[in-house]
């Protein structure tokens, strides 16, 4: 299933080359547009199945699934549907209207939470979401991501959490080198 997901990443042209500024503020010569992938129902279903399988293999017990807005919300939703575990959505900042909540969904003291993310670079975004969940009584038992760019997230997150990337950029580029033929422009 993992190789199938890697293949889909290339079939859907999820990796783009050029000059990009990432959420972390870092500059990069490639961008992983995972949102393009997670709008494909087959890919989203596969991601949820892979995440569920990984949690079973590692015997991770969780009560709820959380995803920070925006990219992780479809992933968390698909996984919630697969596992029948309640969903939490973590906003980037508190709402400035209505209830002023930063978390959508019910969170209770001691809830064991699987936090999911689309792509990690340094891990800062998902770390902020974990902090919000814990400040509201939850316990993040693991962080699962679709792609780890291998630029510090693992080292940062593993200080406190079990970190579970489905795919690393090393794996993506190894697959690309073996399976994608370069064509000279005409």
PDB file of C-alpha atoms in Angstrom, residues 66-70 72-73 88-105 115 125-126 128-133 135-136:
ATOM      1  CA  UNK A  66      -7.052  15.493  15.629  1.00  0.00           C
ATOM      2  CA  UNK A  67      -5.888  17.468  12.649  1.00  0.00           C
ATOM      3  CA  UNK A  68      -4.708  21.065  12.463  1.00  0.00           C
ATOM      4  CA  UNK A  69      -6.418  23.180   9.827  1.00  0.00           C
ATOM      5  CA  UNK A  70      -6.264  23.086   6.785  1.00  0.00           C
ATOM      6  CA  UNK A  72      -4.776  17.713   7.959  1.00  0.00           C
ATOM      7  CA  UNK A  73      -8.548  18.094   8.284  1.00  0.00           C
ATOM      8  CA  UNK A  88     -11.020  17.153  16.628  1.00  0.00           C
ATOM      9  CA  UNK A  89     -10.025  20.091  14.441  1.00  0.00           C
ATOM     10  CA  UNK A  90      -7.351  22.432  15.769  1.00  0.00           C
ATOM     11  CA  UNK A  91      -7.572  25.987  14.491  1.00  0.00           C
ATOM     12  CA  UNK A  92      -4.407  27.991  13.887  1.00  0.00           C
ATOM     13  CA  UNK A  93      -5.750  30.576  16.318  1.00  0.00           C
ATOM     14  CA  UNK A  94      -8.824  31.057  18.480  1.00  0.00           C
ATOM     15  CA  UNK A  95     -11.985  32.192  16.749  1.00  0.00           C
ATOM     16  CA  UNK A  96     -12.535  35.902  17.180  1.00  0.00           C
ATOM     17  CA  UNK A  97     -16.303  35.454  17.188  1.00  0.00           C
ATOM     18  CA  UNK A  98     -18.909  33.089  18.608  1.00  0.00           C
ATOM     19  CA  UNK A  99     -17.472  30.807  21.267  1.00  0.00           C
ATOM     20  CA  UNK A 100     -13.861  31.790  20.602  1.00  0.00           C
ATOM     21  CA  UNK A 101     -12.812  28.134  20.497  1.00  0.00           C
ATOM     22  CA  UNK A 102      -9.547  26.926  19.048  1.00  0.00           C
ATOM     23  CA  UNK A 103     -10.616  23.268  18.983  1.00  0.00           C
ATOM     24  CA  UNK A 104     -13.720  22.029  17.205  1.00  0.00           C
ATOM     25  CA  UNK A 105     -15.085  18.823  18.686  1.00  0.00           C
ATOM     26  CA  UNK A 115      -2.604  13.871  15.860  1.00  0.00           C
ATOM     27  CA  UNK A 125       2.964  23.612  13.064  1.00  0.00           C
ATOM     28  CA  UNK A 126       2.068  20.185  14.385  1.00  0.00           C
ATOM     29  CA  UNK A 128       1.742  24.025  18.146  1.00  0.00           C
ATOM     30  CA  UNK A 129      -1.386  21.905  17.556  1.00  0.00           C
ATOM     31  CA  UNK A 130      -0.171  19.308  20.085  1.00  0.00           C
ATOM     32  CA  UNK A 131       0.370  22.059  22.650  1.00  0.00           C
ATOM     33  CA  UNK A 132      -3.187  23.378  22.144  1.00  0.00           C
ATOM     34  CA  UNK A 133      -4.626  19.879  22.569  1.00  0.00           C
ATOM     35  CA  UNK A 135      -3.500  22.694  27.195  1.00  0.00           C
ATOM     36  CA  UNK A 136      -7.132  21.583  26.818  1.00  0.00           C
TER      37      UNK A 136
END
